[in-house]
Amino acid sequence: LITGRGCENCIQDKAVYLLRLNGGKAAQFVYPGRILEPKSHALVLESRAFFGKCLNTTQDVYVVFQREKVDRRPGFPSSVFVAEPGKDSLSEKLLERHLPKIKTTLAHAKGKNKNCQEIEGRNRLMLTRPLDLKVRNEEDVEEEDPNEPEQQKTP
């Protein structure tokens, strides 16, 4: 499990990557923390991420407890994202009912064995322009516009 950007000198936000030891394709996840709307600074997503034996399982998992603004619905529904490595692939599921308790995960993270680690979140503004997700050669990567405001500032 590593964190970083998928490209050098681009506006892509820092992400969490899960690398498979067998050389399989890396999985990319949104970096935990608070994401705010750039103009109003309204909350869009709030999340806490953990890796290790963080649920009542014997296997290491990547688990994210999150609240996010969904469409035009009122409030911030809670959900839990769980990714666990299988023999040949990564199993991902988004739980929206019967959610695991964050208290259980915090107990694993703060217990004497510390077999679960929290990935420290960070506050940031969401991008003002959508990301171009097309695969490009390194020579084709567009440099960041120095006249655009920074997107990484903490409000």
Short mmCIF file of N, CA and C in Angstrom, two decimals:
data_model
loop_
_atom_site.label_atom_id
_atom_site.label_comp_id
_atom_site.label_asym_id
_atom_site.label_seq_id
_atom_site.Cartn_x
_atom_site.Cartn_y
_atom_site.Cartn_z
N LEU A 1 0.86 -1.16 0.00
CA LEU A 1 0.00 0.00 0.00
C LEU A 1 0.91 1.22 0.00
N ILE A 2 0.74 2.10 -0.98
CA ILE A 2 1.55 3.32 -1.07
C ILE A 2 0.64 4.49 -1.41
N THR A 3 1.14 5.71 -1.19
CA THR A 3 0.40 6.89 -1.58
C THR A 3 1.26 7.70 -2.54
N GLY A 4 0.61 8.47 -3.40
CA GLY A 4 1.33 9.31 -4.34
C GLY A 4 0.43 9.74 -5.48
N ARG A 5 1.04 10.36 -6.48
CA ARG A 5 0.33 10.79 -7.68
C ARG A 5 0.65 9.80 -8.81
N GLY A 6 -0.30 9.64 -9.71
CA GLY A 6 -0.12 8.72 -10.81
C GLY A 6 0.77 9.26 -11.92
N CYS A 7 1.07 10.55 -11.86
CA CYS A 7 1.91 11.16 -12.89
C CYS A 7 2.70 12.31 -12.27
N GLU A 8 3.79 12.66 -12.92
CA GLU A 8 4.64 13.73 -12.44
C GLU A 8 4.19 15.06 -13.06
N ASN A 9 4.20 16.14 -12.29
CA ASN A 9 3.84 17.48 -12.78
C ASN A 9 2.43 17.55 -13.37
N CYS A 10 1.47 16.88 -12.77
CA CYS A 10 0.09 16.96 -13.25
C CYS A 10 -0.81 17.41 -12.10
N ILE A 11 -2.04 17.72 -12.44
CA ILE A 11 -2.95 18.20 -11.40
C ILE A 11 -3.67 17.07 -10.68
N GLN A 12 -3.41 15.85 -11.08
CA GLN A 12 -4.05 14.71 -10.42
C GLN A 12 -3.75 14.74 -8.93
N ASP A 13 -4.77 14.49 -8.12
CA ASP A 13 -4.61 14.52 -6.67
C ASP A 13 -3.87 13.28 -6.19
N LYS A 14 -3.25 13.40 -5.04
CA LYS A 14 -2.59 12.27 -4.39
C LYS A 14 -3.63 11.18 -4.13
N ALA A 15 -3.24 9.92 -4.32
CA ALA A 15 -4.16 8.80 -4.15
C ALA A 15 -3.48 7.70 -3.33
N VAL A 16 -4.26 6.71 -2.95
CA VAL A 16 -3.75 5.51 -2.29
C VAL A 16 -3.74 4.41 -3.33
N TYR A 17 -2.61 3.73 -3.45
CA TYR A 17 -2.47 2.64 -4.41
C TYR A 17 -2.21 1.33 -3.68
N LEU A 18 -2.92 0.29 -4.09
CA LEU A 18 -2.69 -1.03 -3.56
C LEU A 18 -2.00 -1.82 -4.66
N LEU A 19 -0.75 -2.21 -4.40
CA LEU A 19 0.03 -2.96 -5.38
C LEU A 19 -0.02 -4.44 -5.05
N ARG A 20 -0.17 -5.23 -6.06
CA ARG A 20 -0.19 -6.69 -5.88
C ARG A 20 1.22 -7.23 -6.03
N LEU A 21 1.64 -8.06 -5.12
CA LEU A 21 2.99 -8.63 -5.16
C LEU A 21 3.22 -9.53 -6.36
N ASN A 22 2.15 -10.06 -6.93
CA ASN A 22 2.30 -10.95 -8.09
C ASN A 22 2.40 -10.17 -9.40
N GLY A 23 2.47 -8.84 -9.30
CA GLY A 23 2.62 -8.02 -10.50
C GLY A 23 1.32 -7.65 -11.17
N GLY A 24 0.20 -7.95 -10.56
CA GLY A 24 -1.09 -7.57 -11.13
C GLY A 24 -1.26 -6.06 -11.15
N LYS A 25 -2.31 -5.61 -11.79
CA LYS A 25 -2.58 -4.17 -11.92
C LYS A 25 -2.84 -3.54 -10.55
N ALA A 26 -2.27 -2.36 -10.33
CA ALA A 26 -2.47 -1.63 -9.07
C ALA A 26 -3.89 -1.08 -9.02
N ALA A 27 -4.46 -1.07 -7.83
CA ALA A 27 -5.78 -0.46 -7.61
C ALA A 27 -5.56 0.93 -7.03
N GLN A 28 -6.36 1.89 -7.48
CA GLN A 28 -6.23 3.28 -7.03
C GLN A 28 -7.48 3.69 -6.28
N PHE A 29 -7.28 4.37 -5.12
CA PHE A 29 -8.39 4.80 -4.29
C PHE A 29 -8.24 6.28 -3.95
N VAL A 30 -9.35 6.95 -3.68
CA VAL A 30 -9.34 8.36 -3.28
C VAL A 30 -8.62 8.48 -1.93
N TYR A 31 -7.75 9.48 -1.82
CA TYR A 31 -7.02 9.70 -0.57
C TYR A 31 -8.01 10.13 0.51
N PRO A 32 -7.87 9.61 1.73
CA PRO A 32 -8.82 9.94 2.80
C PRO A 32 -8.69 11.38 3.30
N GLY A 33 -9.73 11.83 3.94
CA GLY A 33 -9.77 13.18 4.52
C GLY A 33 -11.06 13.89 4.13
N ARG A 34 -11.00 15.19 4.15
CA ARG A 34 -12.17 16.01 3.80
C ARG A 34 -11.94 16.67 2.45
N ILE A 35 -12.94 16.56 1.57
CA ILE A 35 -12.89 17.23 0.28
C ILE A 35 -14.00 18.28 0.29
N LEU A 36 -13.61 19.51 -0.01
CA LEU A 36 -14.54 20.64 0.03
C LEU A 36 -14.77 21.18 -1.38
N GLU A 37 -15.96 21.72 -1.61
CA GLU A 37 -16.30 22.38 -2.86
C GLU A 37 -15.50 23.68 -2.92
N PRO A 38 -14.86 24.00 -4.04
CA PRO A 38 -13.93 25.15 -4.08
C PRO A 38 -14.56 26.52 -3.82
N LYS A 39 -15.77 26.76 -4.30
CA LYS A 39 -16.35 28.11 -4.14
C LYS A 39 -16.96 28.34 -2.77
N SER A 40 -17.80 27.41 -2.32
CA SER A 40 -18.51 27.61 -1.05
C SER A 40 -17.80 26.95 0.13
N HIS A 41 -16.82 26.12 -0.13
CA HIS A 41 -16.12 25.33 0.89
C HIS A 41 -17.07 24.39 1.62
N ALA A 42 -18.16 24.01 0.94
CA ALA A 42 -19.10 23.04 1.51
C ALA A 42 -18.48 21.64 1.44
N LEU A 43 -18.76 20.84 2.44
CA LEU A 43 -18.24 19.49 2.50
C LEU A 43 -18.85 18.63 1.39
N VAL A 44 -18.00 17.90 0.67
CA VAL A 44 -18.44 16.99 -0.38
C VAL A 44 -18.22 15.55 0.07
N LEU A 45 -17.07 15.27 0.71
CA LEU A 45 -16.72 13.93 1.15
C LEU A 45 -15.87 14.03 2.40
N GLU A 46 -16.15 13.15 3.34
CA GLU A 46 -15.32 13.03 4.55
C GLU A 46 -15.06 11.54 4.75
N SER A 47 -13.78 11.17 4.86
CA SER A 47 -13.47 9.75 4.98
C SER A 47 -12.28 9.49 5.88
N ARG A 48 -12.25 8.28 6.44
CA ARG A 48 -11.12 7.78 7.22
C ARG A 48 -10.78 6.41 6.67
N ALA A 49 -9.50 6.18 6.37
CA ALA A 49 -9.07 4.92 5.76
C ALA A 49 -8.11 4.17 6.67
N PHE A 50 -8.19 2.85 6.63
CA PHE A 50 -7.38 1.97 7.46
C PHE A 50 -6.90 0.79 6.62
N PHE A 51 -5.75 0.23 7.01
CA PHE A 51 -5.24 -0.95 6.33
C PHE A 51 -4.69 -1.94 7.35
N GLY A 52 -5.00 -3.20 7.16
CA GLY A 52 -4.53 -4.25 8.05
C GLY A 52 -5.68 -5.13 8.48
N LYS A 53 -5.55 -5.73 9.63
CA LYS A 53 -6.62 -6.56 10.18
C LYS A 53 -7.55 -5.63 10.96
N CYS A 54 -8.32 -4.87 10.20
CA CYS A 54 -9.11 -3.75 10.75
C CYS A 54 -10.56 -4.09 11.02
N LEU A 55 -11.02 -5.18 10.50
CA LEU A 55 -12.38 -5.65 10.76
C LEU A 55 -12.24 -6.96 11.53
N ASN A 56 -13.31 -7.57 11.85
CA ASN A 56 -13.22 -8.84 12.58
C ASN A 56 -12.93 -9.98 11.60
N THR A 57 -11.79 -9.86 10.92
CA THR A 57 -11.35 -10.89 9.98
C THR A 57 -9.89 -11.21 10.26
N THR A 58 -9.41 -12.29 9.69
CA THR A 58 -8.00 -12.65 9.86
C THR A 58 -7.16 -12.14 8.70
N GLN A 59 -7.80 -11.61 7.68
CA GLN A 59 -7.10 -11.14 6.48
C GLN A 59 -6.95 -9.61 6.51
N ASP A 60 -5.83 -9.14 5.92
CA ASP A 60 -5.64 -7.69 5.78
C ASP A 60 -6.65 -7.15 4.78
N VAL A 61 -7.21 -5.99 5.12
CA VAL A 61 -8.17 -5.32 4.24
C VAL A 61 -7.84 -3.84 4.19
N TYR A 62 -8.31 -3.18 3.15
CA TYR A 62 -8.29 -1.73 3.07
C TYR A 62 -9.73 -1.32 3.28
N VAL A 63 -10.00 -0.53 4.31
CA VAL A 63 -11.37 -0.16 4.64
C VAL A 63 -11.47 1.35 4.80
N VAL A 64 -12.54 1.92 4.23
CA VAL A 64 -12.75 3.37 4.28
C VAL A 64 -14.15 3.63 4.83
N PHE A 65 -14.21 4.37 5.92
CA PHE A 65 -15.48 4.82 6.49
C PHE A 65 -15.71 6.21 5.91
N GLN A 66 -16.85 6.42 5.26
CA GLN A 66 -17.05 7.69 4.56
C GLN A 66 -18.47 8.21 4.67
N ARG A 67 -18.55 9.51 4.55
CA ARG A 67 -19.82 10.23 4.43
C ARG A 67 -19.66 11.13 3.22
N GLU A 68 -20.62 11.10 2.31
CA GLU A 68 -20.46 11.95 1.13
C GLU A 68 -21.80 12.49 0.65
N LYS A 69 -21.72 13.63 0.02
CA LYS A 69 -22.88 14.26 -0.58
C LYS A 69 -23.20 13.47 -1.84
N VAL A 70 -24.42 12.94 -1.92
CA VAL A 70 -24.81 12.13 -3.07
C VAL A 70 -25.94 12.83 -3.80
N ASP A 71 -25.69 13.16 -5.06
CA ASP A 71 -26.68 13.82 -5.91
C ASP A 71 -27.26 15.03 -5.18
N ARG A 72 -28.57 15.13 -5.19
CA ARG A 72 -29.22 16.26 -4.52
C ARG A 72 -29.95 15.81 -3.25
N ARG A 73 -29.63 14.61 -2.78
CA ARG A 73 -30.25 14.10 -1.56
C ARG A 73 -29.78 14.91 -0.36
N PRO A 74 -30.66 15.12 0.62
CA PRO A 74 -30.24 15.86 1.82
C PRO A 74 -29.32 15.01 2.69
N GLY A 75 -28.46 15.68 3.43
CA GLY A 75 -27.59 14.98 4.36
C GLY A 75 -26.39 14.34 3.69
N PHE A 76 -25.68 13.57 4.48
CA PHE A 76 -24.48 12.89 4.04
C PHE A 76 -24.58 11.43 4.42
N PRO A 77 -25.10 10.60 3.52
CA PRO A 77 -25.21 9.18 3.86
C PRO A 77 -23.84 8.55 4.14
N SER A 78 -23.82 7.65 5.10
CA SER A 78 -22.60 6.94 5.45
C SER A 78 -22.50 5.66 4.64
N SER A 79 -21.27 5.27 4.35
CA SER A 79 -21.01 3.99 3.70
C SER A 79 -19.63 3.53 4.11
N VAL A 80 -19.34 2.27 3.85
CA VAL A 80 -18.03 1.70 4.15
C VAL A 80 -17.57 0.95 2.91
N PHE A 81 -16.38 1.31 2.44
CA PHE A 81 -15.76 0.65 1.30
C PHE A 81 -14.73 -0.34 1.82
N VAL A 82 -14.79 -1.58 1.33
CA VAL A 82 -13.85 -2.61 1.77
C VAL A 82 -13.22 -3.25 0.53
N ALA A 83 -11.89 -3.28 0.52
CA ALA A 83 -11.15 -3.97 -0.54
C ALA A 83 -10.27 -5.01 0.13
N GLU A 84 -10.39 -6.24 -0.34
CA GLU A 84 -9.55 -7.30 0.22
C GLU A 84 -8.97 -8.13 -0.91
N PRO A 85 -7.68 -8.44 -0.77
CA PRO A 85 -7.03 -9.21 -1.83
C PRO A 85 -7.50 -10.65 -1.84
N GLY A 86 -7.80 -11.11 -3.04
CA GLY A 86 -8.12 -12.53 -3.24
C GLY A 86 -6.92 -13.19 -3.88
N LYS A 87 -7.06 -14.46 -4.20
CA LYS A 87 -5.95 -15.19 -4.80
C LYS A 87 -5.52 -14.57 -6.14
N ASP A 88 -6.51 -14.25 -6.98
CA ASP A 88 -6.20 -13.75 -8.32
C ASP A 88 -6.64 -12.31 -8.57
N SER A 89 -7.46 -11.77 -7.70
CA SER A 89 -7.97 -10.41 -7.94
C SER A 89 -8.31 -9.73 -6.63
N LEU A 90 -8.64 -8.48 -6.73
CA LEU A 90 -9.03 -7.68 -5.58
C LEU A 90 -10.55 -7.66 -5.48
N SER A 91 -11.07 -7.99 -4.33
CA SER A 91 -12.51 -7.96 -4.11
C SER A 91 -12.87 -6.61 -3.48
N GLU A 92 -13.73 -5.85 -4.14
CA GLU A 92 -14.13 -4.53 -3.65
C GLU A 92 -15.64 -4.53 -3.43
N LYS A 93 -16.07 -3.94 -2.30
CA LYS A 93 -17.50 -3.80 -2.06
C LYS A 93 -17.78 -2.51 -1.32
N LEU A 94 -18.91 -1.92 -1.64
CA LEU A 94 -19.37 -0.71 -0.97
C LEU A 94 -20.58 -1.10 -0.14
N LEU A 95 -20.45 -0.97 1.17
CA LEU A 95 -21.54 -1.32 2.08
C LEU A 95 -22.33 -0.06 2.42
N GLU A 96 -23.64 -0.14 2.22
CA GLU A 96 -24.50 1.00 2.54
C GLU A 96 -25.52 0.65 3.61
N ARG A 97 -25.58 -0.61 3.98
CA ARG A 97 -26.47 -1.10 5.05
C ARG A 97 -25.68 -2.03 5.93
N HIS A 98 -26.08 -2.15 7.18
CA HIS A 98 -25.42 -3.04 8.13
C HIS A 98 -23.91 -2.77 8.14
N LEU A 99 -23.56 -1.52 8.38
CA LEU A 99 -22.17 -1.09 8.31
C LEU A 99 -21.35 -1.58 9.49
N PRO A 100 -20.09 -1.95 9.25
CA PRO A 100 -19.20 -2.25 10.37
C PRO A 100 -19.03 -0.97 11.20
N LYS A 101 -18.74 -1.13 12.45
CA LYS A 101 -18.56 0.03 13.34
C LYS A 101 -17.12 0.53 13.28
N ILE A 102 -16.95 1.83 13.18
CA ILE A 102 -15.61 2.41 13.17
C ILE A 102 -14.94 2.18 14.52
N LYS A 103 -15.73 2.06 15.59
CA LYS A 103 -15.16 1.79 16.92
C LYS A 103 -14.39 0.47 16.93
N THR A 104 -14.90 -0.52 16.21
CA THR A 104 -14.22 -1.82 16.13
C THR A 104 -12.87 -1.65 15.44
N THR A 105 -12.86 -0.90 14.35
CA THR A 105 -11.62 -0.68 13.61
C THR A 105 -10.64 0.14 14.44
N LEU A 106 -11.11 1.16 15.13
CA LEU A 106 -10.24 1.97 16.00
C LEU A 106 -9.65 1.12 17.12
N ALA A 107 -10.43 0.16 17.62
CA ALA A 107 -9.91 -0.73 18.67
C ALA A 107 -8.77 -1.58 18.12
N HIS A 108 -8.89 -2.04 16.88
CA HIS A 108 -7.81 -2.81 16.25
C HIS A 108 -6.58 -1.92 16.03
N ALA A 109 -6.81 -0.66 15.67
CA ALA A 109 -5.70 0.27 15.39
C ALA A 109 -4.99 0.70 16.67
N LYS A 110 -5.73 0.79 17.77
CA LYS A 110 -5.13 1.28 19.02
C LYS A 110 -4.85 0.17 20.01
N GLY A 111 -5.17 -1.06 19.64
CA GLY A 111 -4.95 -2.18 20.54
C GLY A 111 -3.47 -2.49 20.72
N LYS A 112 -3.19 -3.44 21.58
CA LYS A 112 -1.79 -3.75 21.89
C LYS A 112 -1.05 -4.33 20.68
N ASN A 113 -1.75 -5.02 19.79
CA ASN A 113 -1.08 -5.61 18.61
C ASN A 113 -0.88 -4.60 17.48
N LYS A 114 -1.69 -3.56 17.45
CA LYS A 114 -1.64 -2.54 16.38
C LYS A 114 -1.52 -3.18 15.01
N ASN A 115 -2.42 -4.13 14.74
CA ASN A 115 -2.39 -4.83 13.46
C ASN A 115 -3.25 -4.14 12.40
N CYS A 116 -3.63 -2.90 12.69
CA CYS A 116 -4.41 -2.08 11.78
C CYS A 116 -3.86 -0.65 11.87
N GLN A 117 -3.61 -0.04 10.72
CA GLN A 117 -3.04 1.31 10.70
C GLN A 117 -3.99 2.28 10.00
N GLU A 118 -4.16 3.47 10.57
CA GLU A 118 -4.96 4.49 9.90
C GLU A 118 -4.05 5.28 8.97
N ILE A 119 -4.56 5.59 7.78
CA ILE A 119 -3.86 6.45 6.84
C ILE A 119 -4.33 7.86 7.15
N GLU A 120 -3.41 8.70 7.59
CA GLU A 120 -3.79 10.05 8.02
C GLU A 120 -4.41 10.82 6.84
N GLY A 121 -5.60 11.32 7.06
CA GLY A 121 -6.30 12.07 6.02
C GLY A 121 -5.79 13.49 5.91
N ARG A 122 -6.22 14.17 4.86
CA ARG A 122 -5.86 15.57 4.69
C ARG A 122 -7.03 16.30 4.05
N ASN A 123 -7.13 17.59 4.39
CA ASN A 123 -8.19 18.42 3.85
C ASN A 123 -7.73 19.02 2.53
N ARG A 124 -8.66 19.11 1.58
CA ARG A 124 -8.33 19.71 0.29
C ARG A 124 -9.59 20.13 -0.44
N LEU A 125 -9.40 20.98 -1.45
CA LEU A 125 -10.49 21.39 -2.30
C LEU A 125 -10.59 20.43 -3.47
N MET A 126 -11.82 20.16 -3.93
CA MET A 126 -11.92 19.31 -5.11
C MET A 126 -11.47 20.11 -6.32
N LEU A 127 -11.07 19.42 -7.35
CA LEU A 127 -10.57 20.08 -8.55
C LEU A 127 -11.66 20.90 -9.20
N THR A 128 -11.29 22.05 -9.75
CA THR A 128 -12.27 22.90 -10.41
C THR A 128 -12.53 22.47 -11.85
N ARG A 129 -11.61 21.71 -12.42
CA ARG A 129 -11.85 21.17 -13.75
C ARG A 129 -11.70 19.66 -13.69
N PRO A 130 -12.48 18.93 -14.49
CA PRO A 130 -12.40 17.47 -14.43
C PRO A 130 -11.05 16.96 -14.90
N LEU A 131 -10.66 15.82 -14.36
CA LEU A 131 -9.41 15.19 -14.78
C LEU A 131 -9.58 14.56 -16.15
N ASP A 132 -8.54 14.62 -16.94
CA ASP A 132 -8.50 13.91 -18.21
C ASP A 132 -7.94 12.53 -17.92
N LEU A 133 -8.77 11.52 -17.99
CA LEU A 133 -8.37 10.19 -17.58
C LEU A 133 -7.87 9.32 -18.74
N LYS A 134 -7.62 9.95 -19.90
CA LYS A 134 -7.09 9.20 -21.04
C LYS A 134 -5.66 8.79 -20.76
N VAL A 135 -5.29 7.60 -21.19
CA VAL A 135 -3.93 7.13 -21.03
C VAL A 135 -3.06 7.86 -22.06
N ARG A 136 -1.93 8.41 -21.60
CA ARG A 136 -1.04 9.16 -22.48
C ARG A 136 0.39 8.68 -22.30
N ASN A 137 1.18 9.00 -23.30
CA ASN A 137 2.63 8.79 -23.18
C ASN A 137 3.18 9.89 -22.30
N GLU A 138 4.33 9.66 -21.70
CA GLU A 138 4.94 10.64 -20.79
C GLU A 138 5.17 11.98 -21.50
N GLU A 139 5.52 11.95 -22.80
CA GLU A 139 5.78 13.20 -23.54
C GLU A 139 4.50 14.02 -23.72
N ASP A 140 3.33 13.35 -23.68
CA ASP A 140 2.07 14.03 -23.92
C ASP A 140 1.46 14.66 -22.68
N VAL A 141 2.04 14.41 -21.49
CA VAL A 141 1.46 14.91 -20.24
C VAL A 141 1.54 16.42 -20.23
N GLU A 142 0.39 17.05 -19.99
CA GLU A 142 0.30 18.51 -19.99
C GLU A 142 0.85 19.07 -18.68
N GLU A 143 1.66 20.09 -18.78
CA GLU A 143 2.20 20.75 -17.59
C GLU A 143 1.07 21.48 -16.88
N GLU A 144 1.18 21.62 -15.58
CA GLU A 144 0.20 22.34 -14.78
C GLU A 144 0.29 23.82 -15.11
N ASP A 145 -0.86 24.50 -15.25
CA ASP A 145 -0.89 25.92 -15.56
C ASP A 145 -0.52 26.72 -14.32
N PRO A 146 0.58 27.50 -14.36
CA PRO A 146 1.01 28.25 -13.18
C PRO A 146 0.04 29.37 -12.80
N ASN A 147 -0.88 29.74 -13.71
CA ASN A 147 -1.84 30.81 -13.42
C ASN A 147 -3.08 30.29 -12.72
N GLU A 148 -3.24 28.97 -12.66
CA GLU A 148 -4.39 28.41 -11.95
C GLU A 148 -4.12 28.32 -10.47
N PRO A 149 -5.13 28.58 -9.62
CA PRO A 149 -4.91 28.48 -8.17
C PRO A 149 -4.59 27.06 -7.77
N GLU A 150 -3.80 26.92 -6.72
CA GLU A 150 -3.43 25.60 -6.21
C GLU A 150 -4.66 24.90 -5.67
N GLN A 151 -4.75 23.60 -5.91
CA GLN A 151 -5.89 22.82 -5.44
C GLN A 151 -5.61 22.07 -4.16
N GLN A 152 -4.37 22.13 -3.67
CA GLN A 152 -3.98 21.33 -2.52
C GLN A 152 -4.06 22.09 -1.20
N LYS A 153 -4.50 23.33 -1.20
CA LYS A 153 -4.50 24.13 0.03
C LYS A 153 -5.52 23.60 1.03
N THR A 154 -5.17 23.65 2.28
CA THR A 154 -6.08 23.26 3.34
C THR A 154 -6.92 24.48 3.72
N PRO A 155 -8.23 24.33 3.73
CA PRO A 155 -9.09 25.49 4.05
C PRO A 155 -8.96 25.92 5.50
#
